[in-house]
Amino acid sequence: MAKIEDFNFNGKKAIVRVDFNVPLDENGNITDDTRIRGALPTLKKILDDGGALILMSHMGKPKGKVNPKLSLSQIREAVAKALGRDVKFAPDCMGAQEAAKDLKPGEVLLLENLRFYPEEEGKPVGIDKNDPAYEAAKKEMKERQKEFAKTLASYADVYVNDAFGTAHRRHASTAVIADYFDQQDKMLGFLMEKEVKAVDNILKDIKRPFTAIMGGSKVSTKIGIIENLMDKVDNLILCGGMTYTFAKAMGGNVGNSICESDKLDLALDIMKKAKEKGVNLVLGTDCVAADAFSNDANTQICSVLNIPEGWEGLDAGPESIKAFREVIVPAKTILWNGPAGVFEFDNFTTGSKAIAEAIVEATKDGAFSLVGGGDSVACVNKFGLADSVSYVSTGGGALLEAIEGKTLPGVAAIEGK
Ligand code: AMP
């Protein structure tokens, strides 16, 4: 595997998988350009070396069909501005042979949304999984995916994957394409390298105590990572909406709070496993309950085990926050995924903000802190604390899968594993 820092792109055409799946408003304006900025070190290195750039990405979920609302032409100007040079646009990612051939050193070509073709994701369309013909359709699609990846590969001399956000998918542009490049002509971009190293820090180079904070809405979507972390952490804070599934499992009344009633056994099992493994499980004990799911709702502080009928827990209470701080501030390794409350409502940000501030305190004191997963990133950004933690990951699903210990197909394809 080649290393981007050692590679000389002079005179080479590099096809780079970036994650330009940026949020747009209804007029097609970019509302957050973090992902474009994240790719710049890789893109600038290639251009500064004297290489030419072919950029490919997905945007949204067009499900294999052309959808002008998800056209990457909408971000062309923003990319040009970020790179400080003109960006050419190929309106069909499968029809860019001429444009790629004509590309000169220092020039940039942006391909249209890869997911306008079903081959990118490689899943058969318009056929149900239970249909007897599904397996044959899947096989056929895998062959078409190879051809699709081969065409993309034919545009360039070198392949760089810098899209950590999609590294957990075995798509044409994130993994299959790597088969069409020699080992010395494919590599991870700088952003990918940084992400992989941050995960390594959490999984391999653990300084103790290690505190993981898992929040968000549901326990069911986080169970894989919770189970994996149980073997590694000293303290595990479970907060946010999943608090109420635990409270109900313990026999509490949770009123209208978000609660997965079919996951009560799972919650009890997690509590049992934590005890067996000697993990200090910290669950919220009190909450800010609201009489409606609204920023302007009336509120009261109550025990998570005793929430009045018609009320719902929307944020962590003061006693819980104190308990969270006690295991975050002295920690030396910290992972945070998922908010402690409905932080999108300004009146219910206290718990998440207190967690972010405790992480910043610990980081100042020498801890390695990794914050990842869309909503926790939005949280630290909202509180202006993104620069005060060790690392903010751009990956949601990819980060969680990596921390679960799974090998990411996007990384494996480059490393030849
Ligand atoms: P996730 O995608 O699972 O990380 O969940 C993030 C979402 O969980 C955010 O949109 C929060 O508003 C939501 N959330 C956190 N705490 C609560 C709660 N107590 N009740 C309802 N939703 C919550």
Short mmCIF file of C-alpha atoms in Angstrom, two decimals, residues 12-180:
data_model
loop_
_atom_site.label_atom_id
_atom_site.label_comp_id
_atom_site.label_asym_id
_atom_site.label_seq_id
_atom_site.Cartn_x
_atom_site.Cartn_y
_atom_site.Cartn_z
CA LYS A 12 -0.44 11.68 -12.62
CA LYS A 13 -4.21 11.69 -12.80
CA ALA A 14 -5.68 10.80 -9.42
CA ILE A 15 -9.27 9.71 -8.94
CA VAL A 16 -10.25 10.56 -5.37
CA ARG A 17 -13.32 9.23 -3.56
CA VAL A 18 -14.39 12.12 -1.35
CA ASP A 19 -17.43 12.50 0.86
CA PHE A 20 -19.09 15.60 -0.56
CA ASN A 21 -22.48 14.52 0.76
CA VAL A 22 -22.96 17.99 2.26
CA PRO A 23 -26.30 19.24 3.59
CA LEU A 24 -28.11 21.65 1.24
CA ASP A 25 -30.99 24.03 1.96
CA GLU A 26 -34.10 24.16 -0.24
CA ASN A 27 -32.31 26.53 -2.64
CA GLY A 28 -29.36 24.18 -3.07
CA ASN A 29 -27.03 26.25 -0.86
CA ILE A 30 -24.53 24.35 1.31
CA THR A 31 -25.42 24.73 4.99
CA ASP A 32 -22.29 23.01 6.37
CA ASP A 33 -19.10 22.62 4.32
CA THR A 34 -17.14 20.59 6.94
CA ARG A 35 -16.83 17.65 4.55
CA ILE A 36 -15.41 19.74 1.72
CA ARG A 37 -12.90 21.34 4.09
CA GLY A 38 -12.01 17.91 5.46
CA ALA A 39 -10.83 16.69 2.05
CA LEU A 40 -8.69 19.74 1.26
CA PRO A 41 -5.31 18.51 2.59
CA THR A 42 -5.45 15.50 0.23
CA LEU A 43 -6.70 17.49 -2.75
CA LYS A 44 -4.14 20.27 -2.27
CA LYS A 45 -1.27 17.79 -1.95
CA ILE A 46 -2.19 16.20 -5.31
CA LEU A 47 -2.53 19.55 -7.07
CA ASP A 48 0.60 21.04 -5.47
CA ASP A 49 2.60 18.00 -6.61
CA GLY A 50 1.51 18.71 -10.20
CA GLY A 51 -1.20 16.08 -10.48
CA ALA A 52 -4.69 16.30 -11.98
CA LEU A 53 -7.77 15.58 -9.86
CA ILE A 54 -10.87 13.61 -10.66
CA LEU A 55 -13.33 13.91 -7.78
CA MET A 56 -16.11 11.41 -7.19
CA SER A 57 -18.75 11.32 -4.47
CA HIS A 58 -22.32 10.46 -3.68
CA MET A 59 -24.95 12.88 -2.43
CA GLY A 60 -28.06 11.74 -0.60
CA LYS A 61 -30.00 8.64 -1.58
CA PRO A 62 -31.12 8.88 -5.22
CA LYS A 63 -31.53 5.07 -5.22
CA GLY A 64 -29.94 4.47 -8.60
CA LYS A 65 -31.91 7.14 -10.47
CA VAL A 66 -31.02 10.60 -11.77
CA ASN A 67 -32.39 13.22 -9.38
CA PRO A 68 -31.49 16.87 -10.17
CA LYS A 69 -32.06 17.83 -6.52
CA LEU A 70 -29.09 15.62 -5.62
CA SER A 71 -26.82 16.77 -8.44
CA LEU A 72 -23.25 17.49 -7.42
CA SER A 73 -23.28 20.37 -9.95
CA GLN A 74 -24.79 22.35 -7.06
CA ILE A 75 -21.53 22.20 -5.11
CA ARG A 76 -19.15 22.76 -8.01
CA GLU A 77 -18.66 26.46 -7.21
CA ALA A 78 -18.04 25.78 -3.53
CA VAL A 79 -15.40 23.19 -4.41
CA ALA A 80 -13.80 25.62 -6.89
CA LYS A 81 -13.71 28.31 -4.21
CA ALA A 82 -12.20 25.94 -1.64
CA LEU A 83 -9.49 24.83 -4.09
CA GLY A 84 -8.94 28.31 -5.52
CA ARG A 85 -9.26 27.09 -9.10
CA ASP A 86 -11.80 26.22 -11.76
CA VAL A 87 -13.61 22.89 -11.49
CA LYS A 88 -14.88 21.12 -14.63
CA PHE A 89 -18.02 19.03 -14.32
CA ALA A 90 -18.86 15.66 -15.91
CA PRO A 91 -22.68 15.40 -15.96
CA ASP A 92 -22.55 11.60 -16.33
CA CYS A 93 -20.02 9.76 -14.18
CA MET A 94 -19.94 6.92 -16.74
CA GLY A 95 -19.35 9.27 -19.68
CA ALA A 96 -16.26 11.13 -18.53
CA GLN A 97 -13.65 9.33 -20.69
CA GLU A 98 -12.89 12.35 -22.92
CA ALA A 99 -12.96 14.88 -20.09
CA ALA A 100 -10.60 12.71 -18.05
CA LYS A 101 -8.27 12.17 -21.02
CA ASP A 102 -8.04 15.93 -21.67
CA LEU A 103 -7.35 16.79 -18.05
CA LYS A 104 -4.01 18.62 -17.55
CA PRO A 105 -1.86 18.79 -14.43
CA GLY A 106 -3.44 21.19 -11.94
CA GLU A 107 -6.92 20.74 -13.40
CA VAL A 108 -9.93 19.39 -11.55
CA LEU A 109 -12.89 17.37 -12.82
CA LEU A 110 -15.91 16.66 -10.62
CA LEU A 111 -18.05 13.67 -11.58
CA GLU A 112 -21.84 13.66 -11.18
CA ASN A 113 -23.39 11.83 -8.21
CA LEU A 114 -22.22 8.20 -8.38
CA ARG A 115 -25.45 6.93 -6.86
CA PHE A 116 -27.43 8.01 -9.94
CA TYR A 117 -26.33 4.52 -11.03
CA PRO A 118 -27.48 1.51 -8.96
CA GLU A 119 -24.11 -0.11 -9.71
CA GLU A 120 -22.41 2.23 -7.23
CA GLU A 121 -24.12 0.60 -4.26
CA GLY A 122 -24.38 -2.72 -6.08
CA LYS A 123 -27.85 -3.61 -4.79
CA PRO A 124 -30.47 -4.91 -7.24
CA VAL A 125 -33.30 -2.42 -7.69
CA GLY A 126 -37.02 -3.08 -8.04
CA ILE A 127 -36.88 -6.64 -6.72
CA ASP A 128 -37.86 -7.83 -3.28
CA LYS A 129 -35.36 -9.73 -1.14
CA ASN A 130 -37.86 -12.58 -0.80
CA ASP A 131 -38.35 -12.92 -4.57
CA PRO A 132 -36.89 -16.25 -5.79
CA ALA A 133 -35.10 -14.33 -8.55
CA TYR A 134 -33.37 -12.04 -6.03
CA GLU A 135 -30.13 -14.03 -5.70
CA ALA A 136 -29.66 -14.13 -9.50
CA ALA A 137 -30.36 -10.39 -9.72
CA LYS A 138 -27.83 -9.75 -6.97
CA LYS A 139 -25.18 -11.76 -8.77
CA GLU A 140 -25.85 -9.91 -12.01
CA MET A 141 -25.63 -6.58 -10.21
CA LYS A 142 -22.28 -7.52 -8.69
CA GLU A 143 -20.94 -8.13 -12.22
CA ARG A 144 -22.33 -4.78 -13.37
CA GLN A 145 -20.75 -3.15 -10.33
CA LYS A 146 -17.33 -4.48 -11.39
CA GLU A 147 -17.76 -2.97 -14.87
CA PHE A 148 -18.85 0.33 -13.32
CA ALA A 149 -15.81 0.39 -11.03
CA LYS A 150 -13.54 -0.54 -13.96
CA THR A 151 -14.82 2.42 -15.98
CA LEU A 152 -14.17 4.81 -13.07
CA ALA A 153 -10.69 3.32 -12.67
CA SER A 154 -9.96 3.82 -16.38
CA TYR A 155 -10.06 7.62 -15.89
CA ALA A 156 -6.95 7.73 -13.71
CA ASP A 157 -3.47 6.42 -12.87
CA VAL A 158 -3.92 6.49 -9.12
CA TYR A 159 -6.80 5.86 -6.69
CA VAL A 160 -7.14 7.66 -3.37
CA ASN A 161 -9.91 6.98 -0.88
CA ASP A 162 -10.55 9.90 1.47
CA ALA A 163 -14.23 9.24 2.22
CA PHE A 164 -14.28 7.88 5.75
CA GLY A 165 -18.04 8.43 6.03
CA THR A 166 -18.67 5.65 3.48
CA ALA A 167 -15.70 3.41 4.33
CA HIS A 168 -18.02 0.87 5.98
CA ARG A 169 -19.71 0.19 2.64
CA ARG A 170 -18.36 -2.08 -0.08
CA HIS A 171 -19.44 0.18 -2.93
CA ALA A 172 -17.92 0.53 -6.41
CA SER A 173 -16.10 3.78 -5.60
CA THR A 174 -15.15 2.95 -2.02
CA ALA A 175 -13.78 -0.57 -2.43
CA VAL A 176 -14.37 -2.45 -5.72
CA ILE A 177 -12.42 0.15 -7.76
CA ALA A 178 -9.27 -0.61 -5.74
CA ASP A 179 -9.03 -4.00 -7.53
CA TYR A 180 -8.16 -2.16 -10.74
#
